Amino acid sequence: MALIAFALAVGFYAFSPLFSVRALLPLLGMLTLFTISRPIYYFADGGASIHVGIAGSAARLTTAGAVIAGLAMWFFFNRSVGAVNGRLLVPVVVYLGVALLVVWDRTLLQYAGALALLTAVGAWYVGAKTAHQFASNLQMSRLIAWSVFLVVVAQSAISILQEMQIAIFVPTIVDDDTVTGRANGTFDHPASLGKMILLLCIVALPFTFSLDSKTRILSRASIVGSTVPLALSAGRANILAYVVLIALWLAISALRGRLRFKLTPSFFVLVPLLAFIAVIGYTRVSERNESDPFGGSRARFLDVALSQLDNIWLFGVGPNTYVAYFGQFDRLTGVGWPVHNAPLLLLTEIGAAGLILLAIPFAYGTVRAVQRFRGAGLGNDAAAVWVCSMIALYPVVTTGWGLVNEWTFPALMWTFGFLFQTMDEGLHTQFGTKDQPGRTRTGTRGSQSVN
């Protein structure tokens, strides 16, 4: 089914009037990043046991790693795409290399973790380059909207099939109470599906006010369609983050004068549909609350992490070695249960020094977003989405660690690299597209020059 979906995607792009290899490669890379998470090649033998952490038991090339490495090299050597500012990423790359050589123990686990983190850092660069190529062009941005829409539709269809008890993309662990009865889409865990869909919503939101009607409709359809896999995956933090994200986005858009409410026929179709999906989501979440009201032993895992933090807070114990190190002090941790707090997990593994360096792009982007979100252009819309996302993702990163594993972290970094660059692309943009010589389009939103 995944091959069929990709064949359809390639066919769609091939027959699009905007088709070119220059456009096809980044878009297929994006589709891969948000739909497929599989190991491709192992650089070392990590043993037969399953390792639980931000990466596998040994360094390996994953689908995300292959996409990011390939596109990073392609973007780097393809100067026609243009340049983006990657200096914010250099400190954390240097830190990981130096710490791996002189601070940490250079174990197979640490090599695997370092590779996963470097892949995520590279994903930021690839996301930024993708935005530089697509976001500011009124027609090219339609391809981004199409890509998001295709993934949401595919994941929704697969989730519905899984809800109907059709064995498709069966997760590795099927007898776990946290997995049973929940849709997982094309991923190995329901929580990963919810997180990927949430990130796609963040990508789509800046384009919901695009001048191009197709881009606008596709983006809004993706936001609405995302409720299906979110409800069927029954991730409580993911659903809460989605609700907060959309509520904040609507509120900020209204304050910025970007939101115009009209009673149209689609409104009377969407309200019952969303109400039905909400009932399904509520039912799934209620079932989870009955079987797992407190989300496992989160308080215990938090105490374990904090108990040893004084000894390792500066440089950490090394990437991907949380379970190996903290399992010495807690039996449950030792069998494969990391602390369910993404920032704290990174703090224990790469230390305060590494976490601060990794957070530099996010901190800088947040400052810029706060300064820019009040305007009425694409860059301002991206800034507003950034502000909303920083708040909405809080329950996700503080109640779980899935956003920083080797499958999801690259997608997270790609998303915010894309958003970061979109803020720049919209600096000289009014109402969604750059002022460039060309014919003038006049409408209710004002006059705008488009290609």
Short mmCIF file of C-alpha atoms in Angstrom, two decimals:
data_model
loop_
_atom_site.label_atom_id
_atom_site.label_comp_id
_atom_site.label_asym_id
_atom_site.label_seq_id
_atom_site.Cartn_x
_atom_site.Cartn_y
_atom_site.Cartn_z
CA MET A 1 0.00 0.00 0.00
CA ALA A 2 2.85 2.37 0.78
CA LEU A 3 4.34 1.67 -2.65
CA ILE A 4 0.97 2.32 -4.28
CA ALA A 5 0.66 5.61 -2.40
CA PHE A 6 4.10 6.68 -3.54
CA ALA A 7 3.34 5.67 -7.12
CA LEU A 8 0.21 7.83 -7.01
CA ALA A 9 2.18 10.70 -5.51
CA VAL A 10 4.88 10.48 -8.18
CA GLY A 11 2.20 10.31 -10.86
CA PHE A 12 0.44 13.34 -9.44
CA TYR A 13 3.60 15.41 -9.34
CA ALA A 14 4.71 14.18 -12.76
CA PHE A 15 1.51 15.39 -14.40
CA SER A 16 1.40 18.62 -12.42
CA PRO A 17 2.17 21.75 -14.48
CA LEU A 18 4.69 22.62 -11.78
CA PHE A 19 6.57 19.33 -12.17
CA SER A 20 10.35 19.31 -12.20
CA VAL A 21 13.01 17.12 -10.61
CA ARG A 22 13.95 20.16 -8.55
CA ALA A 23 10.44 20.13 -7.07
CA LEU A 24 9.88 16.37 -7.00
CA LEU A 25 12.83 15.34 -4.81
CA PRO A 26 12.07 17.57 -1.78
CA LEU A 27 8.38 16.69 -1.90
CA LEU A 28 8.98 12.94 -2.08
CA GLY A 29 11.47 13.36 0.75
CA MET A 30 8.78 15.07 2.79
CA LEU A 31 6.28 12.30 2.00
CA THR A 32 8.80 9.67 3.09
CA LEU A 33 9.67 11.49 6.29
CA PHE A 34 6.03 11.69 7.38
CA THR A 35 4.87 8.23 6.29
CA ILE A 36 7.67 5.66 6.54
CA SER A 37 9.88 4.87 9.53
CA ARG A 38 12.00 1.82 8.90
CA PRO A 39 15.66 0.82 9.34
CA ILE A 40 17.52 0.29 6.07
CA TYR A 41 21.08 -0.67 6.97
CA TYR A 42 22.94 -1.44 10.22
CA PHE A 43 26.51 -0.16 10.52
CA ALA A 44 27.22 -2.55 13.42
CA ASP A 45 25.68 -5.56 15.14
CA GLY A 46 23.76 -4.35 18.17
CA GLY A 47 22.66 -7.80 19.28
CA ALA A 48 19.29 -9.49 19.23
CA SER A 49 17.75 -7.69 22.21
CA ILE A 50 15.38 -4.77 21.66
CA HIS A 51 16.77 -1.46 22.89
CA VAL A 52 14.42 1.30 24.04
CA GLY A 53 15.78 4.79 23.54
CA ILE A 54 16.08 7.66 21.11
CA ALA A 55 17.78 5.26 18.65
CA GLY A 56 18.44 1.56 18.14
CA SER A 57 21.07 -0.63 19.77
CA ALA A 58 23.60 0.22 17.04
CA ALA A 59 24.06 2.97 14.49
CA ARG A 60 21.82 2.38 11.51
CA LEU A 61 20.64 4.10 8.38
CA THR A 62 16.91 4.75 8.62
CA THR A 63 14.45 5.96 6.01
CA ALA A 64 14.58 9.39 7.67
CA GLY A 65 18.37 9.35 7.69
CA ALA A 66 18.55 8.40 4.01
CA VAL A 67 16.10 11.15 3.06
CA ILE A 68 17.84 13.83 5.12
CA ALA A 69 21.35 12.87 4.01
CA GLY A 70 20.36 12.68 0.36
CA LEU A 71 18.42 15.94 0.32
CA ALA A 72 21.02 17.79 2.40
CA MET A 73 23.70 16.94 -0.15
CA TRP A 74 21.39 17.71 -3.06
CA PHE A 75 20.45 21.10 -1.61
CA PHE A 76 24.06 21.89 -0.72
CA PHE A 77 25.35 21.28 -4.24
CA ASN A 78 22.28 22.63 -6.02
CA ARG A 79 23.02 26.34 -5.70
CA SER A 80 19.97 27.32 -7.74
CA VAL A 81 17.78 26.57 -4.74
CA GLY A 82 19.38 29.41 -2.81
CA ALA A 83 21.04 29.69 0.58
CA VAL A 84 19.60 29.51 4.09
CA ASN A 85 21.18 30.42 7.39
CA GLY A 86 22.51 27.22 8.96
CA ARG A 87 24.85 28.84 11.46
CA LEU A 88 22.45 28.26 14.35
CA LEU A 89 22.95 24.51 13.89
CA VAL A 90 26.76 24.51 13.94
CA PRO A 91 27.28 24.70 17.75
CA VAL A 92 25.26 21.58 18.53
CA VAL A 93 26.91 19.63 15.69
CA VAL A 94 30.37 20.56 16.99
CA TYR A 95 29.34 19.72 20.56
CA LEU A 96 28.06 16.26 19.62
CA GLY A 97 31.27 15.47 17.77
CA VAL A 98 33.60 16.70 20.52
CA ALA A 99 31.60 15.15 23.37
CA LEU A 100 31.45 11.82 21.59
CA LEU A 101 35.24 11.82 21.22
CA VAL A 102 36.39 13.17 24.60
CA VAL A 103 33.49 13.09 27.11
CA TRP A 104 31.28 10.06 26.53
CA ASP A 105 32.27 6.39 26.34
CA ARG A 106 31.86 5.92 22.57
CA THR A 107 29.66 2.84 22.93
CA LEU A 108 27.49 1.41 20.17
CA LEU A 109 24.45 2.95 21.86
CA GLN A 110 26.05 6.38 21.92
CA TYR A 111 27.12 6.22 18.28
CA ALA A 112 23.55 5.32 17.38
CA GLY A 113 22.16 8.16 19.47
CA ALA A 114 24.61 10.71 18.08
CA LEU A 115 23.73 9.69 14.53
CA ALA A 116 20.02 10.06 15.30
CA LEU A 117 20.55 13.55 16.73
CA LEU A 118 22.71 14.61 13.78
CA THR A 119 20.00 13.36 11.43
CA ALA A 120 17.47 15.54 13.26
CA VAL A 121 19.76 18.57 13.03
CA GLY A 122 20.16 17.93 9.31
CA ALA A 123 16.37 17.75 8.99
CA TRP A 124 16.13 21.37 10.16
CA TYR A 125 18.41 22.39 7.29
CA VAL A 126 16.41 20.35 4.76
CA GLY A 127 13.12 21.78 6.02
CA ALA A 128 14.47 25.32 5.73
CA LYS A 129 15.71 24.70 2.19
CA THR A 130 12.34 23.23 1.25
CA ALA A 131 10.59 26.33 2.54
CA HIS A 132 13.02 28.56 0.66
CA GLN A 133 12.11 26.76 -2.54
CA PHE A 134 8.35 26.43 -2.09
CA ALA A 135 6.80 28.59 0.61
CA SER A 136 7.04 32.09 -0.85
CA ASN A 137 5.82 31.14 -4.33
CA LEU A 138 2.06 31.22 -4.63
CA GLN A 139 1.88 28.27 -7.02
CA MET A 140 4.73 26.17 -5.61
CA SER A 141 3.24 26.38 -2.11
CA ARG A 142 0.26 24.51 -3.54
CA LEU A 143 2.50 21.45 -3.85
CA ILE A 144 3.29 21.62 -0.13
CA ALA A 145 -0.44 21.78 0.60
CA TRP A 146 -1.03 18.80 -1.71
CA SER A 147 1.73 16.81 0.00
CA VAL A 148 0.30 17.41 3.47
CA PHE A 149 -3.18 16.56 2.23
CA LEU A 150 -2.00 13.30 0.63
CA VAL A 151 -0.33 12.15 3.85
CA VAL A 152 -3.35 13.05 5.99
CA VAL A 153 -5.73 11.22 3.64
CA ALA A 154 -3.46 8.15 3.49
CA GLN A 155 -3.01 7.98 7.27
CA SER A 156 -6.74 8.51 7.80
CA ALA A 157 -7.63 5.70 5.39
CA ILE A 158 -5.13 3.31 6.98
CA SER A 159 -6.35 4.24 10.47
CA ILE A 160 -9.94 3.49 9.47
CA LEU A 161 -8.88 0.10 8.08
CA GLN A 162 -7.06 -0.66 11.33
CA GLU A 163 -10.17 0.37 13.26
CA MET A 164 -12.06 -2.22 11.20
CA GLN A 165 -9.60 -4.87 12.51
CA ILE A 166 -7.83 -5.24 9.15
CA ALA A 167 -4.25 -6.33 9.79
CA ILE A 168 -2.23 -3.65 8.03
CA PHE A 169 0.98 -2.06 9.33
CA VAL A 170 0.73 -4.17 12.48
CA PRO A 171 2.99 -2.74 15.23
CA THR A 172 5.86 -4.82 16.59
CA ILE A 173 4.35 -4.85 20.09
CA VAL A 174 0.67 -5.80 19.88
CA ASP A 175 -0.10 -7.07 23.40
CA ASP A 176 0.69 -3.83 25.21
CA ASP A 177 -2.31 -2.12 26.83
CA THR A 178 -1.01 1.22 25.51
CA VAL A 179 -1.22 -0.04 21.90
CA THR A 180 -4.19 -2.42 21.78
CA GLY A 181 -7.29 -0.98 20.13
CA ARG A 182 -5.55 2.12 18.80
CA ALA A 183 -4.73 2.99 15.19
CA ASN A 184 -1.05 3.39 14.41
CA GLY A 185 -1.21 4.32 10.71
CA THR A 186 2.03 3.44 8.91
CA PHE A 187 4.07 3.73 12.10
CA ASP A 188 4.99 1.27 14.83
CA HIS A 189 3.13 3.02 17.63
CA PRO A 190 -0.16 4.97 17.84
CA ALA A 191 1.57 7.87 19.60
CA SER A 192 3.92 8.31 16.64
CA LEU A 193 0.95 8.61 14.29
CA GLY A 194 -0.60 11.34 16.42
CA LYS A 195 2.65 13.28 16.65
CA MET A 196 3.29 13.13 12.90
CA ILE A 197 -0.23 14.33 12.15
CA LEU A 198 0.18 17.14 14.66
CA LEU A 199 3.40 18.25 12.95
CA LEU A 200 1.67 18.19 9.56
CA CYS A 201 -1.00 20.50 10.96
CA ILE A 202 1.76 22.92 11.95
CA VAL A 203 3.11 22.80 8.39
CA ALA A 204 -0.34 23.40 6.88
CA LEU A 205 -1.58 26.20 9.14
CA PRO A 206 0.40 29.12 7.59
CA PHE A 207 -1.19 28.35 4.22
CA THR A 208 -4.80 28.39 5.44
CA PHE A 209 -4.98 32.09 4.47
CA SER A 210 -3.19 31.74 1.13
CA LEU A 211 -4.40 33.83 -1.81
CA ASP A 212 -4.42 30.67 -3.90
CA SER A 213 -7.81 29.07 -3.37
CA LYS A 214 -6.55 25.51 -3.93
CA THR A 215 -3.74 25.93 -1.41
CA ARG A 216 -6.16 27.44 1.08
CA ILE A 217 -8.76 24.69 0.65
CA LEU A 218 -6.22 21.86 0.77
CA SER A 219 -4.60 23.25 3.91
CA ARG A 220 -7.91 23.66 5.70
CA ALA A 221 -9.03 20.20 4.58
CA SER A 222 -5.81 18.77 6.01
CA ILE A 223 -6.47 20.44 9.36
CA VAL A 224 -10.00 19.03 9.49
CA GLY A 225 -8.99 15.61 8.16
CA SER A 226 -6.28 15.33 10.80
CA THR A 227 -8.97 14.76 13.40
CA VAL A 228 -9.56 11.22 12.06
CA PRO A 229 -6.12 9.69 12.77
CA LEU A 230 -5.81 11.77 15.94
CA ALA A 231 -9.09 10.41 17.29
CA LEU A 232 -8.40 6.80 16.27
CA SER A 233 -4.85 6.83 17.66
CA ALA A 234 -6.28 8.07 21.00
CA GLY A 235 -3.16 9.91 22.12
CA ARG A 236 -4.34 12.09 24.97
CA ALA A 237 -1.48 14.58 24.87
CA ASN A 238 -1.61 14.70 21.06
CA ILE A 239 -5.34 15.44 21.02
CA LEU A 240 -4.94 18.09 23.70
CA ALA A 241 -2.09 19.68 21.73
CA TYR A 242 -4.22 19.73 18.58
CA VAL A 243 -7.13 21.40 20.37
CA VAL A 244 -4.83 24.00 21.94
CA LEU A 245 -3.04 24.60 18.62
CA ILE A 246 -6.25 25.22 16.66
CA ALA A 247 -7.88 27.26 19.44
CA LEU A 248 -4.84 29.52 19.75
CA TRP A 249 -4.53 29.82 15.97
CA LEU A 250 -8.18 30.87 15.63
CA ALA A 251 -7.90 33.35 18.50
CA ILE A 252 -4.68 34.93 17.23
CA SER A 253 -6.01 35.01 13.65
CA ALA A 254 -9.12 36.83 14.84
CA LEU A 255 -7.02 39.37 16.74
CA ARG A 256 -4.87 39.89 13.64
CA GLY A 257 -7.93 40.44 11.46
CA ARG A 258 -7.21 37.33 9.39
CA LEU A 259 -10.29 35.34 10.35
CA ARG A 260 -13.58 35.92 8.59
CA PHE A 261 -16.50 33.77 9.59
CA LYS A 262 -19.32 33.10 7.12
CA LEU A 263 -22.15 30.60 7.25
CA THR A 264 -21.64 28.48 4.15
CA PRO A 265 -23.04 25.04 3.20
CA SER A 266 -19.69 23.47 4.11
CA PHE A 267 -20.13 24.75 7.68
CA PHE A 268 -23.30 22.68 8.14
CA VAL A 269 -21.50 19.61 6.80
CA LEU A 270 -18.33 20.04 8.85
CA VAL A 271 -19.97 20.64 12.23
CA PRO A 272 -21.81 17.28 12.39
CA LEU A 273 -18.77 15.50 10.94
CA LEU A 274 -16.40 16.99 13.49
CA ALA A 275 -18.91 16.28 16.26
CA PHE A 276 -19.02 12.62 15.19
CA ILE A 277 -15.22 12.39 15.12
CA ALA A 278 -15.07 14.12 18.51
CA VAL A 279 -17.40 11.47 19.97
CA ILE A 280 -15.15 8.72 18.60
CA GLY A 281 -12.07 10.42 20.04
CA TYR A 282 -13.77 10.91 23.39
CA THR A 283 -14.76 7.24 23.48
CA ARG A 284 -11.22 6.09 22.71
CA VAL A 285 -9.69 8.41 25.28
CA SER A 286 -12.25 7.34 27.90
CA GLU A 287 -11.34 3.70 27.30
CA ARG A 288 -7.67 4.57 27.80
CA ASN A 289 -8.45 6.50 30.96
CA GLU A 290 -10.18 3.46 32.41
CA SER A 291 -7.29 1.09 31.68
CA ASP A 292 -4.44 3.56 32.22
CA PRO A 293 -5.69 6.64 34.11
CA PHE A 294 -2.25 8.00 35.03
CA GLY A 295 -0.32 7.14 31.87
CA GLY A 296 1.79 4.44 33.48
CA SER A 297 4.44 5.13 36.12
CA ARG A 298 5.38 8.62 34.93
CA ALA A 299 5.87 10.00 38.44
CA ARG A 300 8.22 7.14 39.28
CA PHE A 301 10.26 7.65 36.10
CA LEU A 302 10.52 11.37 36.85
CA ASP A 303 11.83 10.67 40.36
CA VAL A 304 14.43 8.26 38.95
CA ALA A 305 15.73 10.86 36.48
CA LEU A 306 15.88 13.66 39.03
CA SER A 307 17.58 11.50 41.66
CA GLN A 308 20.80 11.22 39.63
CA LEU A 309 20.73 14.56 37.85
CA ASP A 310 23.22 16.25 40.18
CA ASN A 311 25.97 13.91 38.99
CA ILE A 312 25.48 14.15 35.23
CA TRP A 313 23.66 17.43 34.50
CA LEU A 314 26.43 19.22 32.58
CA PHE A 315 27.36 16.71 29.84
CA GLY A 316 24.90 13.88 30.44
CA VAL A 317 25.52 10.14 30.23
CA GLY A 318 25.69 10.07 26.44
CA PRO A 319 22.95 9.95 23.79
CA ASN A 320 20.73 6.88 23.75
CA THR A 321 22.07 5.49 27.04
CA TYR A 322 19.38 6.60 29.49
CA VAL A 323 18.00 3.10 30.09
CA ALA A 324 21.47 1.55 30.38
CA TYR A 325 22.60 4.11 32.97
CA PHE A 326 19.47 4.77 35.01
CA GLY A 327 18.44 1.11 34.87
CA GLN A 328 21.16 0.52 37.48
CA PHE A 329 19.05 2.42 40.00
CA ASP A 330 15.54 1.29 39.03
CA ARG A 331 14.42 -2.13 37.85
CA LEU A 332 11.46 -0.86 35.79
CA THR A 333 13.66 1.66 34.01
CA GLY A 334 16.15 -1.11 33.28
CA VAL A 335 13.63 -3.18 31.33
CA GLY A 336 13.05 -0.31 28.91
CA TRP A 337 11.14 2.64 30.36
CA PRO A 338 12.83 6.04 29.89
CA VAL A 339 11.61 9.15 31.68
CA HIS A 340 8.44 10.41 29.99
CA ASN A 341 9.66 13.95 29.52
CA ALA A 342 11.49 14.82 26.29
CA PRO A 343 13.54 17.82 27.52
CA LEU A 344 14.54 15.99 30.69
CA LEU A 345 15.52 12.89 28.70
CA LEU A 346 17.77 15.00 26.46
CA LEU A 347 19.19 16.78 29.52
CA THR A 348 20.22 13.48 31.11
CA GLU A 349 21.73 12.19 27.86
CA ILE A 350 23.49 15.17 26.25
CA GLY A 351 23.67 17.40 29.31
CA ALA A 352 22.72 21.01 29.88
CA ALA A 353 25.48 22.08 27.48
CA GLY A 354 24.07 20.03 24.63
CA LEU A 355 20.43 20.84 25.37
CA ILE A 356 21.10 24.59 25.40
CA LEU A 357 22.92 24.41 22.08
CA LEU A 358 20.14 22.31 20.58
CA ALA A 359 17.57 24.82 21.84
CA ILE A 360 19.29 27.85 20.25
CA PRO A 361 17.35 27.67 16.94
CA PHE A 362 14.06 27.27 18.83
CA ALA A 363 14.81 30.15 21.19
CA TYR A 364 15.89 32.45 18.37
CA GLY A 365 12.88 31.45 16.29
CA THR A 366 10.54 32.16 19.21
CA VAL A 367 11.96 35.66 19.69
CA ARG A 368 11.54 36.41 15.99
CA ALA A 369 8.04 34.93 15.94
CA VAL A 370 6.87 37.09 18.84
CA GLN A 371 8.19 40.15 17.02
CA ARG A 372 6.52 39.30 13.69
CA PHE A 373 3.24 37.49 14.23
CA ARG A 374 1.01 40.59 14.19
CA GLY A 375 1.24 41.34 10.46
CA ALA A 376 -0.85 40.00 7.58
CA GLY A 377 1.54 38.09 5.32
CA LEU A 378 2.81 34.57 4.92
CA GLY A 379 5.81 35.23 7.15
CA ASN A 380 3.55 36.71 9.81
CA ASP A 381 1.22 33.72 9.58
CA ALA A 382 4.20 31.39 10.01
CA ALA A 383 5.31 33.42 13.04
CA ALA A 384 1.84 33.13 14.56
CA VAL A 385 1.87 29.35 14.01
CA TRP A 386 5.30 29.18 15.68
CA VAL A 387 3.97 30.96 18.77
CA CYS A 388 0.91 28.69 18.90
CA SER A 389 3.04 25.57 18.42
CA MET A 390 5.45 26.40 21.24
CA ILE A 391 2.49 26.49 23.61
CA ALA A 392 0.51 23.60 22.12
CA LEU A 393 3.41 21.13 22.14
CA TYR A 394 4.05 21.60 25.87
CA PRO A 395 1.79 18.71 27.00
CA VAL A 396 3.37 16.43 24.38
CA VAL A 397 7.01 17.04 25.33
CA THR A 398 6.38 17.00 29.09
CA THR A 399 4.34 13.78 29.23
CA GLY A 400 6.31 11.63 26.80
CA TRP A 401 9.60 11.23 25.00
CA GLY A 402 8.38 10.08 21.58
CA LEU A 403 9.05 13.42 19.89
CA VAL A 404 12.81 12.94 20.27
CA ASN A 405 13.20 9.36 19.00
CA GLU A 406 14.97 8.66 15.73
CA TRP A 407 11.71 8.42 13.78
CA THR A 408 9.85 11.50 15.00
CA PHE A 409 12.62 13.95 15.92
CA PRO A 410 13.70 14.48 12.28
CA ALA A 411 10.09 15.29 11.36
CA LEU A 412 9.89 17.75 14.27
CA MET A 413 13.12 19.46 13.24
CA TRP A 414 12.07 19.50 9.56
CA THR A 415 8.78 21.14 10.56
CA PHE A 416 10.37 23.92 12.57
CA GLY A 417 13.15 24.43 10.04
CA PHE A 418 10.41 24.86 7.44
CA LEU A 419 8.49 27.25 9.68
CA PHE A 420 11.64 29.19 10.62
CA GLN A 421 12.53 29.80 6.98
CA THR A 422 8.93 30.61 6.04
CA MET A 423 9.06 33.50 8.49
CA ASP A 424 12.02 34.85 6.50
CA GLU A 425 10.43 34.18 3.13
CA GLY A 426 7.49 36.33 4.18
CA LEU A 427 9.55 39.33 5.34
CA HIS A 428 8.78 41.29 2.18
CA THR A 429 5.49 39.54 1.57
CA GLN A 430 1.99 40.92 1.74
CA PHE A 431 -1.04 38.65 1.89
CA GLY A 432 0.92 35.47 1.25
CA THR A 433 3.31 35.87 -1.68
CA LYS A 434 6.41 37.89 -2.44
CA ASP A 435 6.11 41.19 -4.27
CA GLN A 436 7.65 40.39 -7.62
CA PRO A 437 7.21 41.82 -11.11
CA GLY A 438 4.23 40.27 -12.84
CA ARG A 439 0.54 40.62 -13.30
CA THR A 440 -1.47 42.14 -10.48
CA ARG A 441 -4.19 40.23 -8.73
CA THR A 442 -6.88 42.32 -7.06
CA GLY A 443 -9.39 40.95 -4.60
CA THR A 444 -11.00 41.53 -1.25
CA ARG A 445 -7.65 41.06 0.46
CA GLY A 446 -5.99 43.81 -1.55
CA SER A 447 -3.76 44.08 -4.59
CA GLN A 448 -0.97 41.58 -4.91
CA SER A 449 1.65 40.93 -7.54
CA VAL A 450 1.96 37.25 -8.42
CA ASN A 451 3.95 35.28 -10.95
#
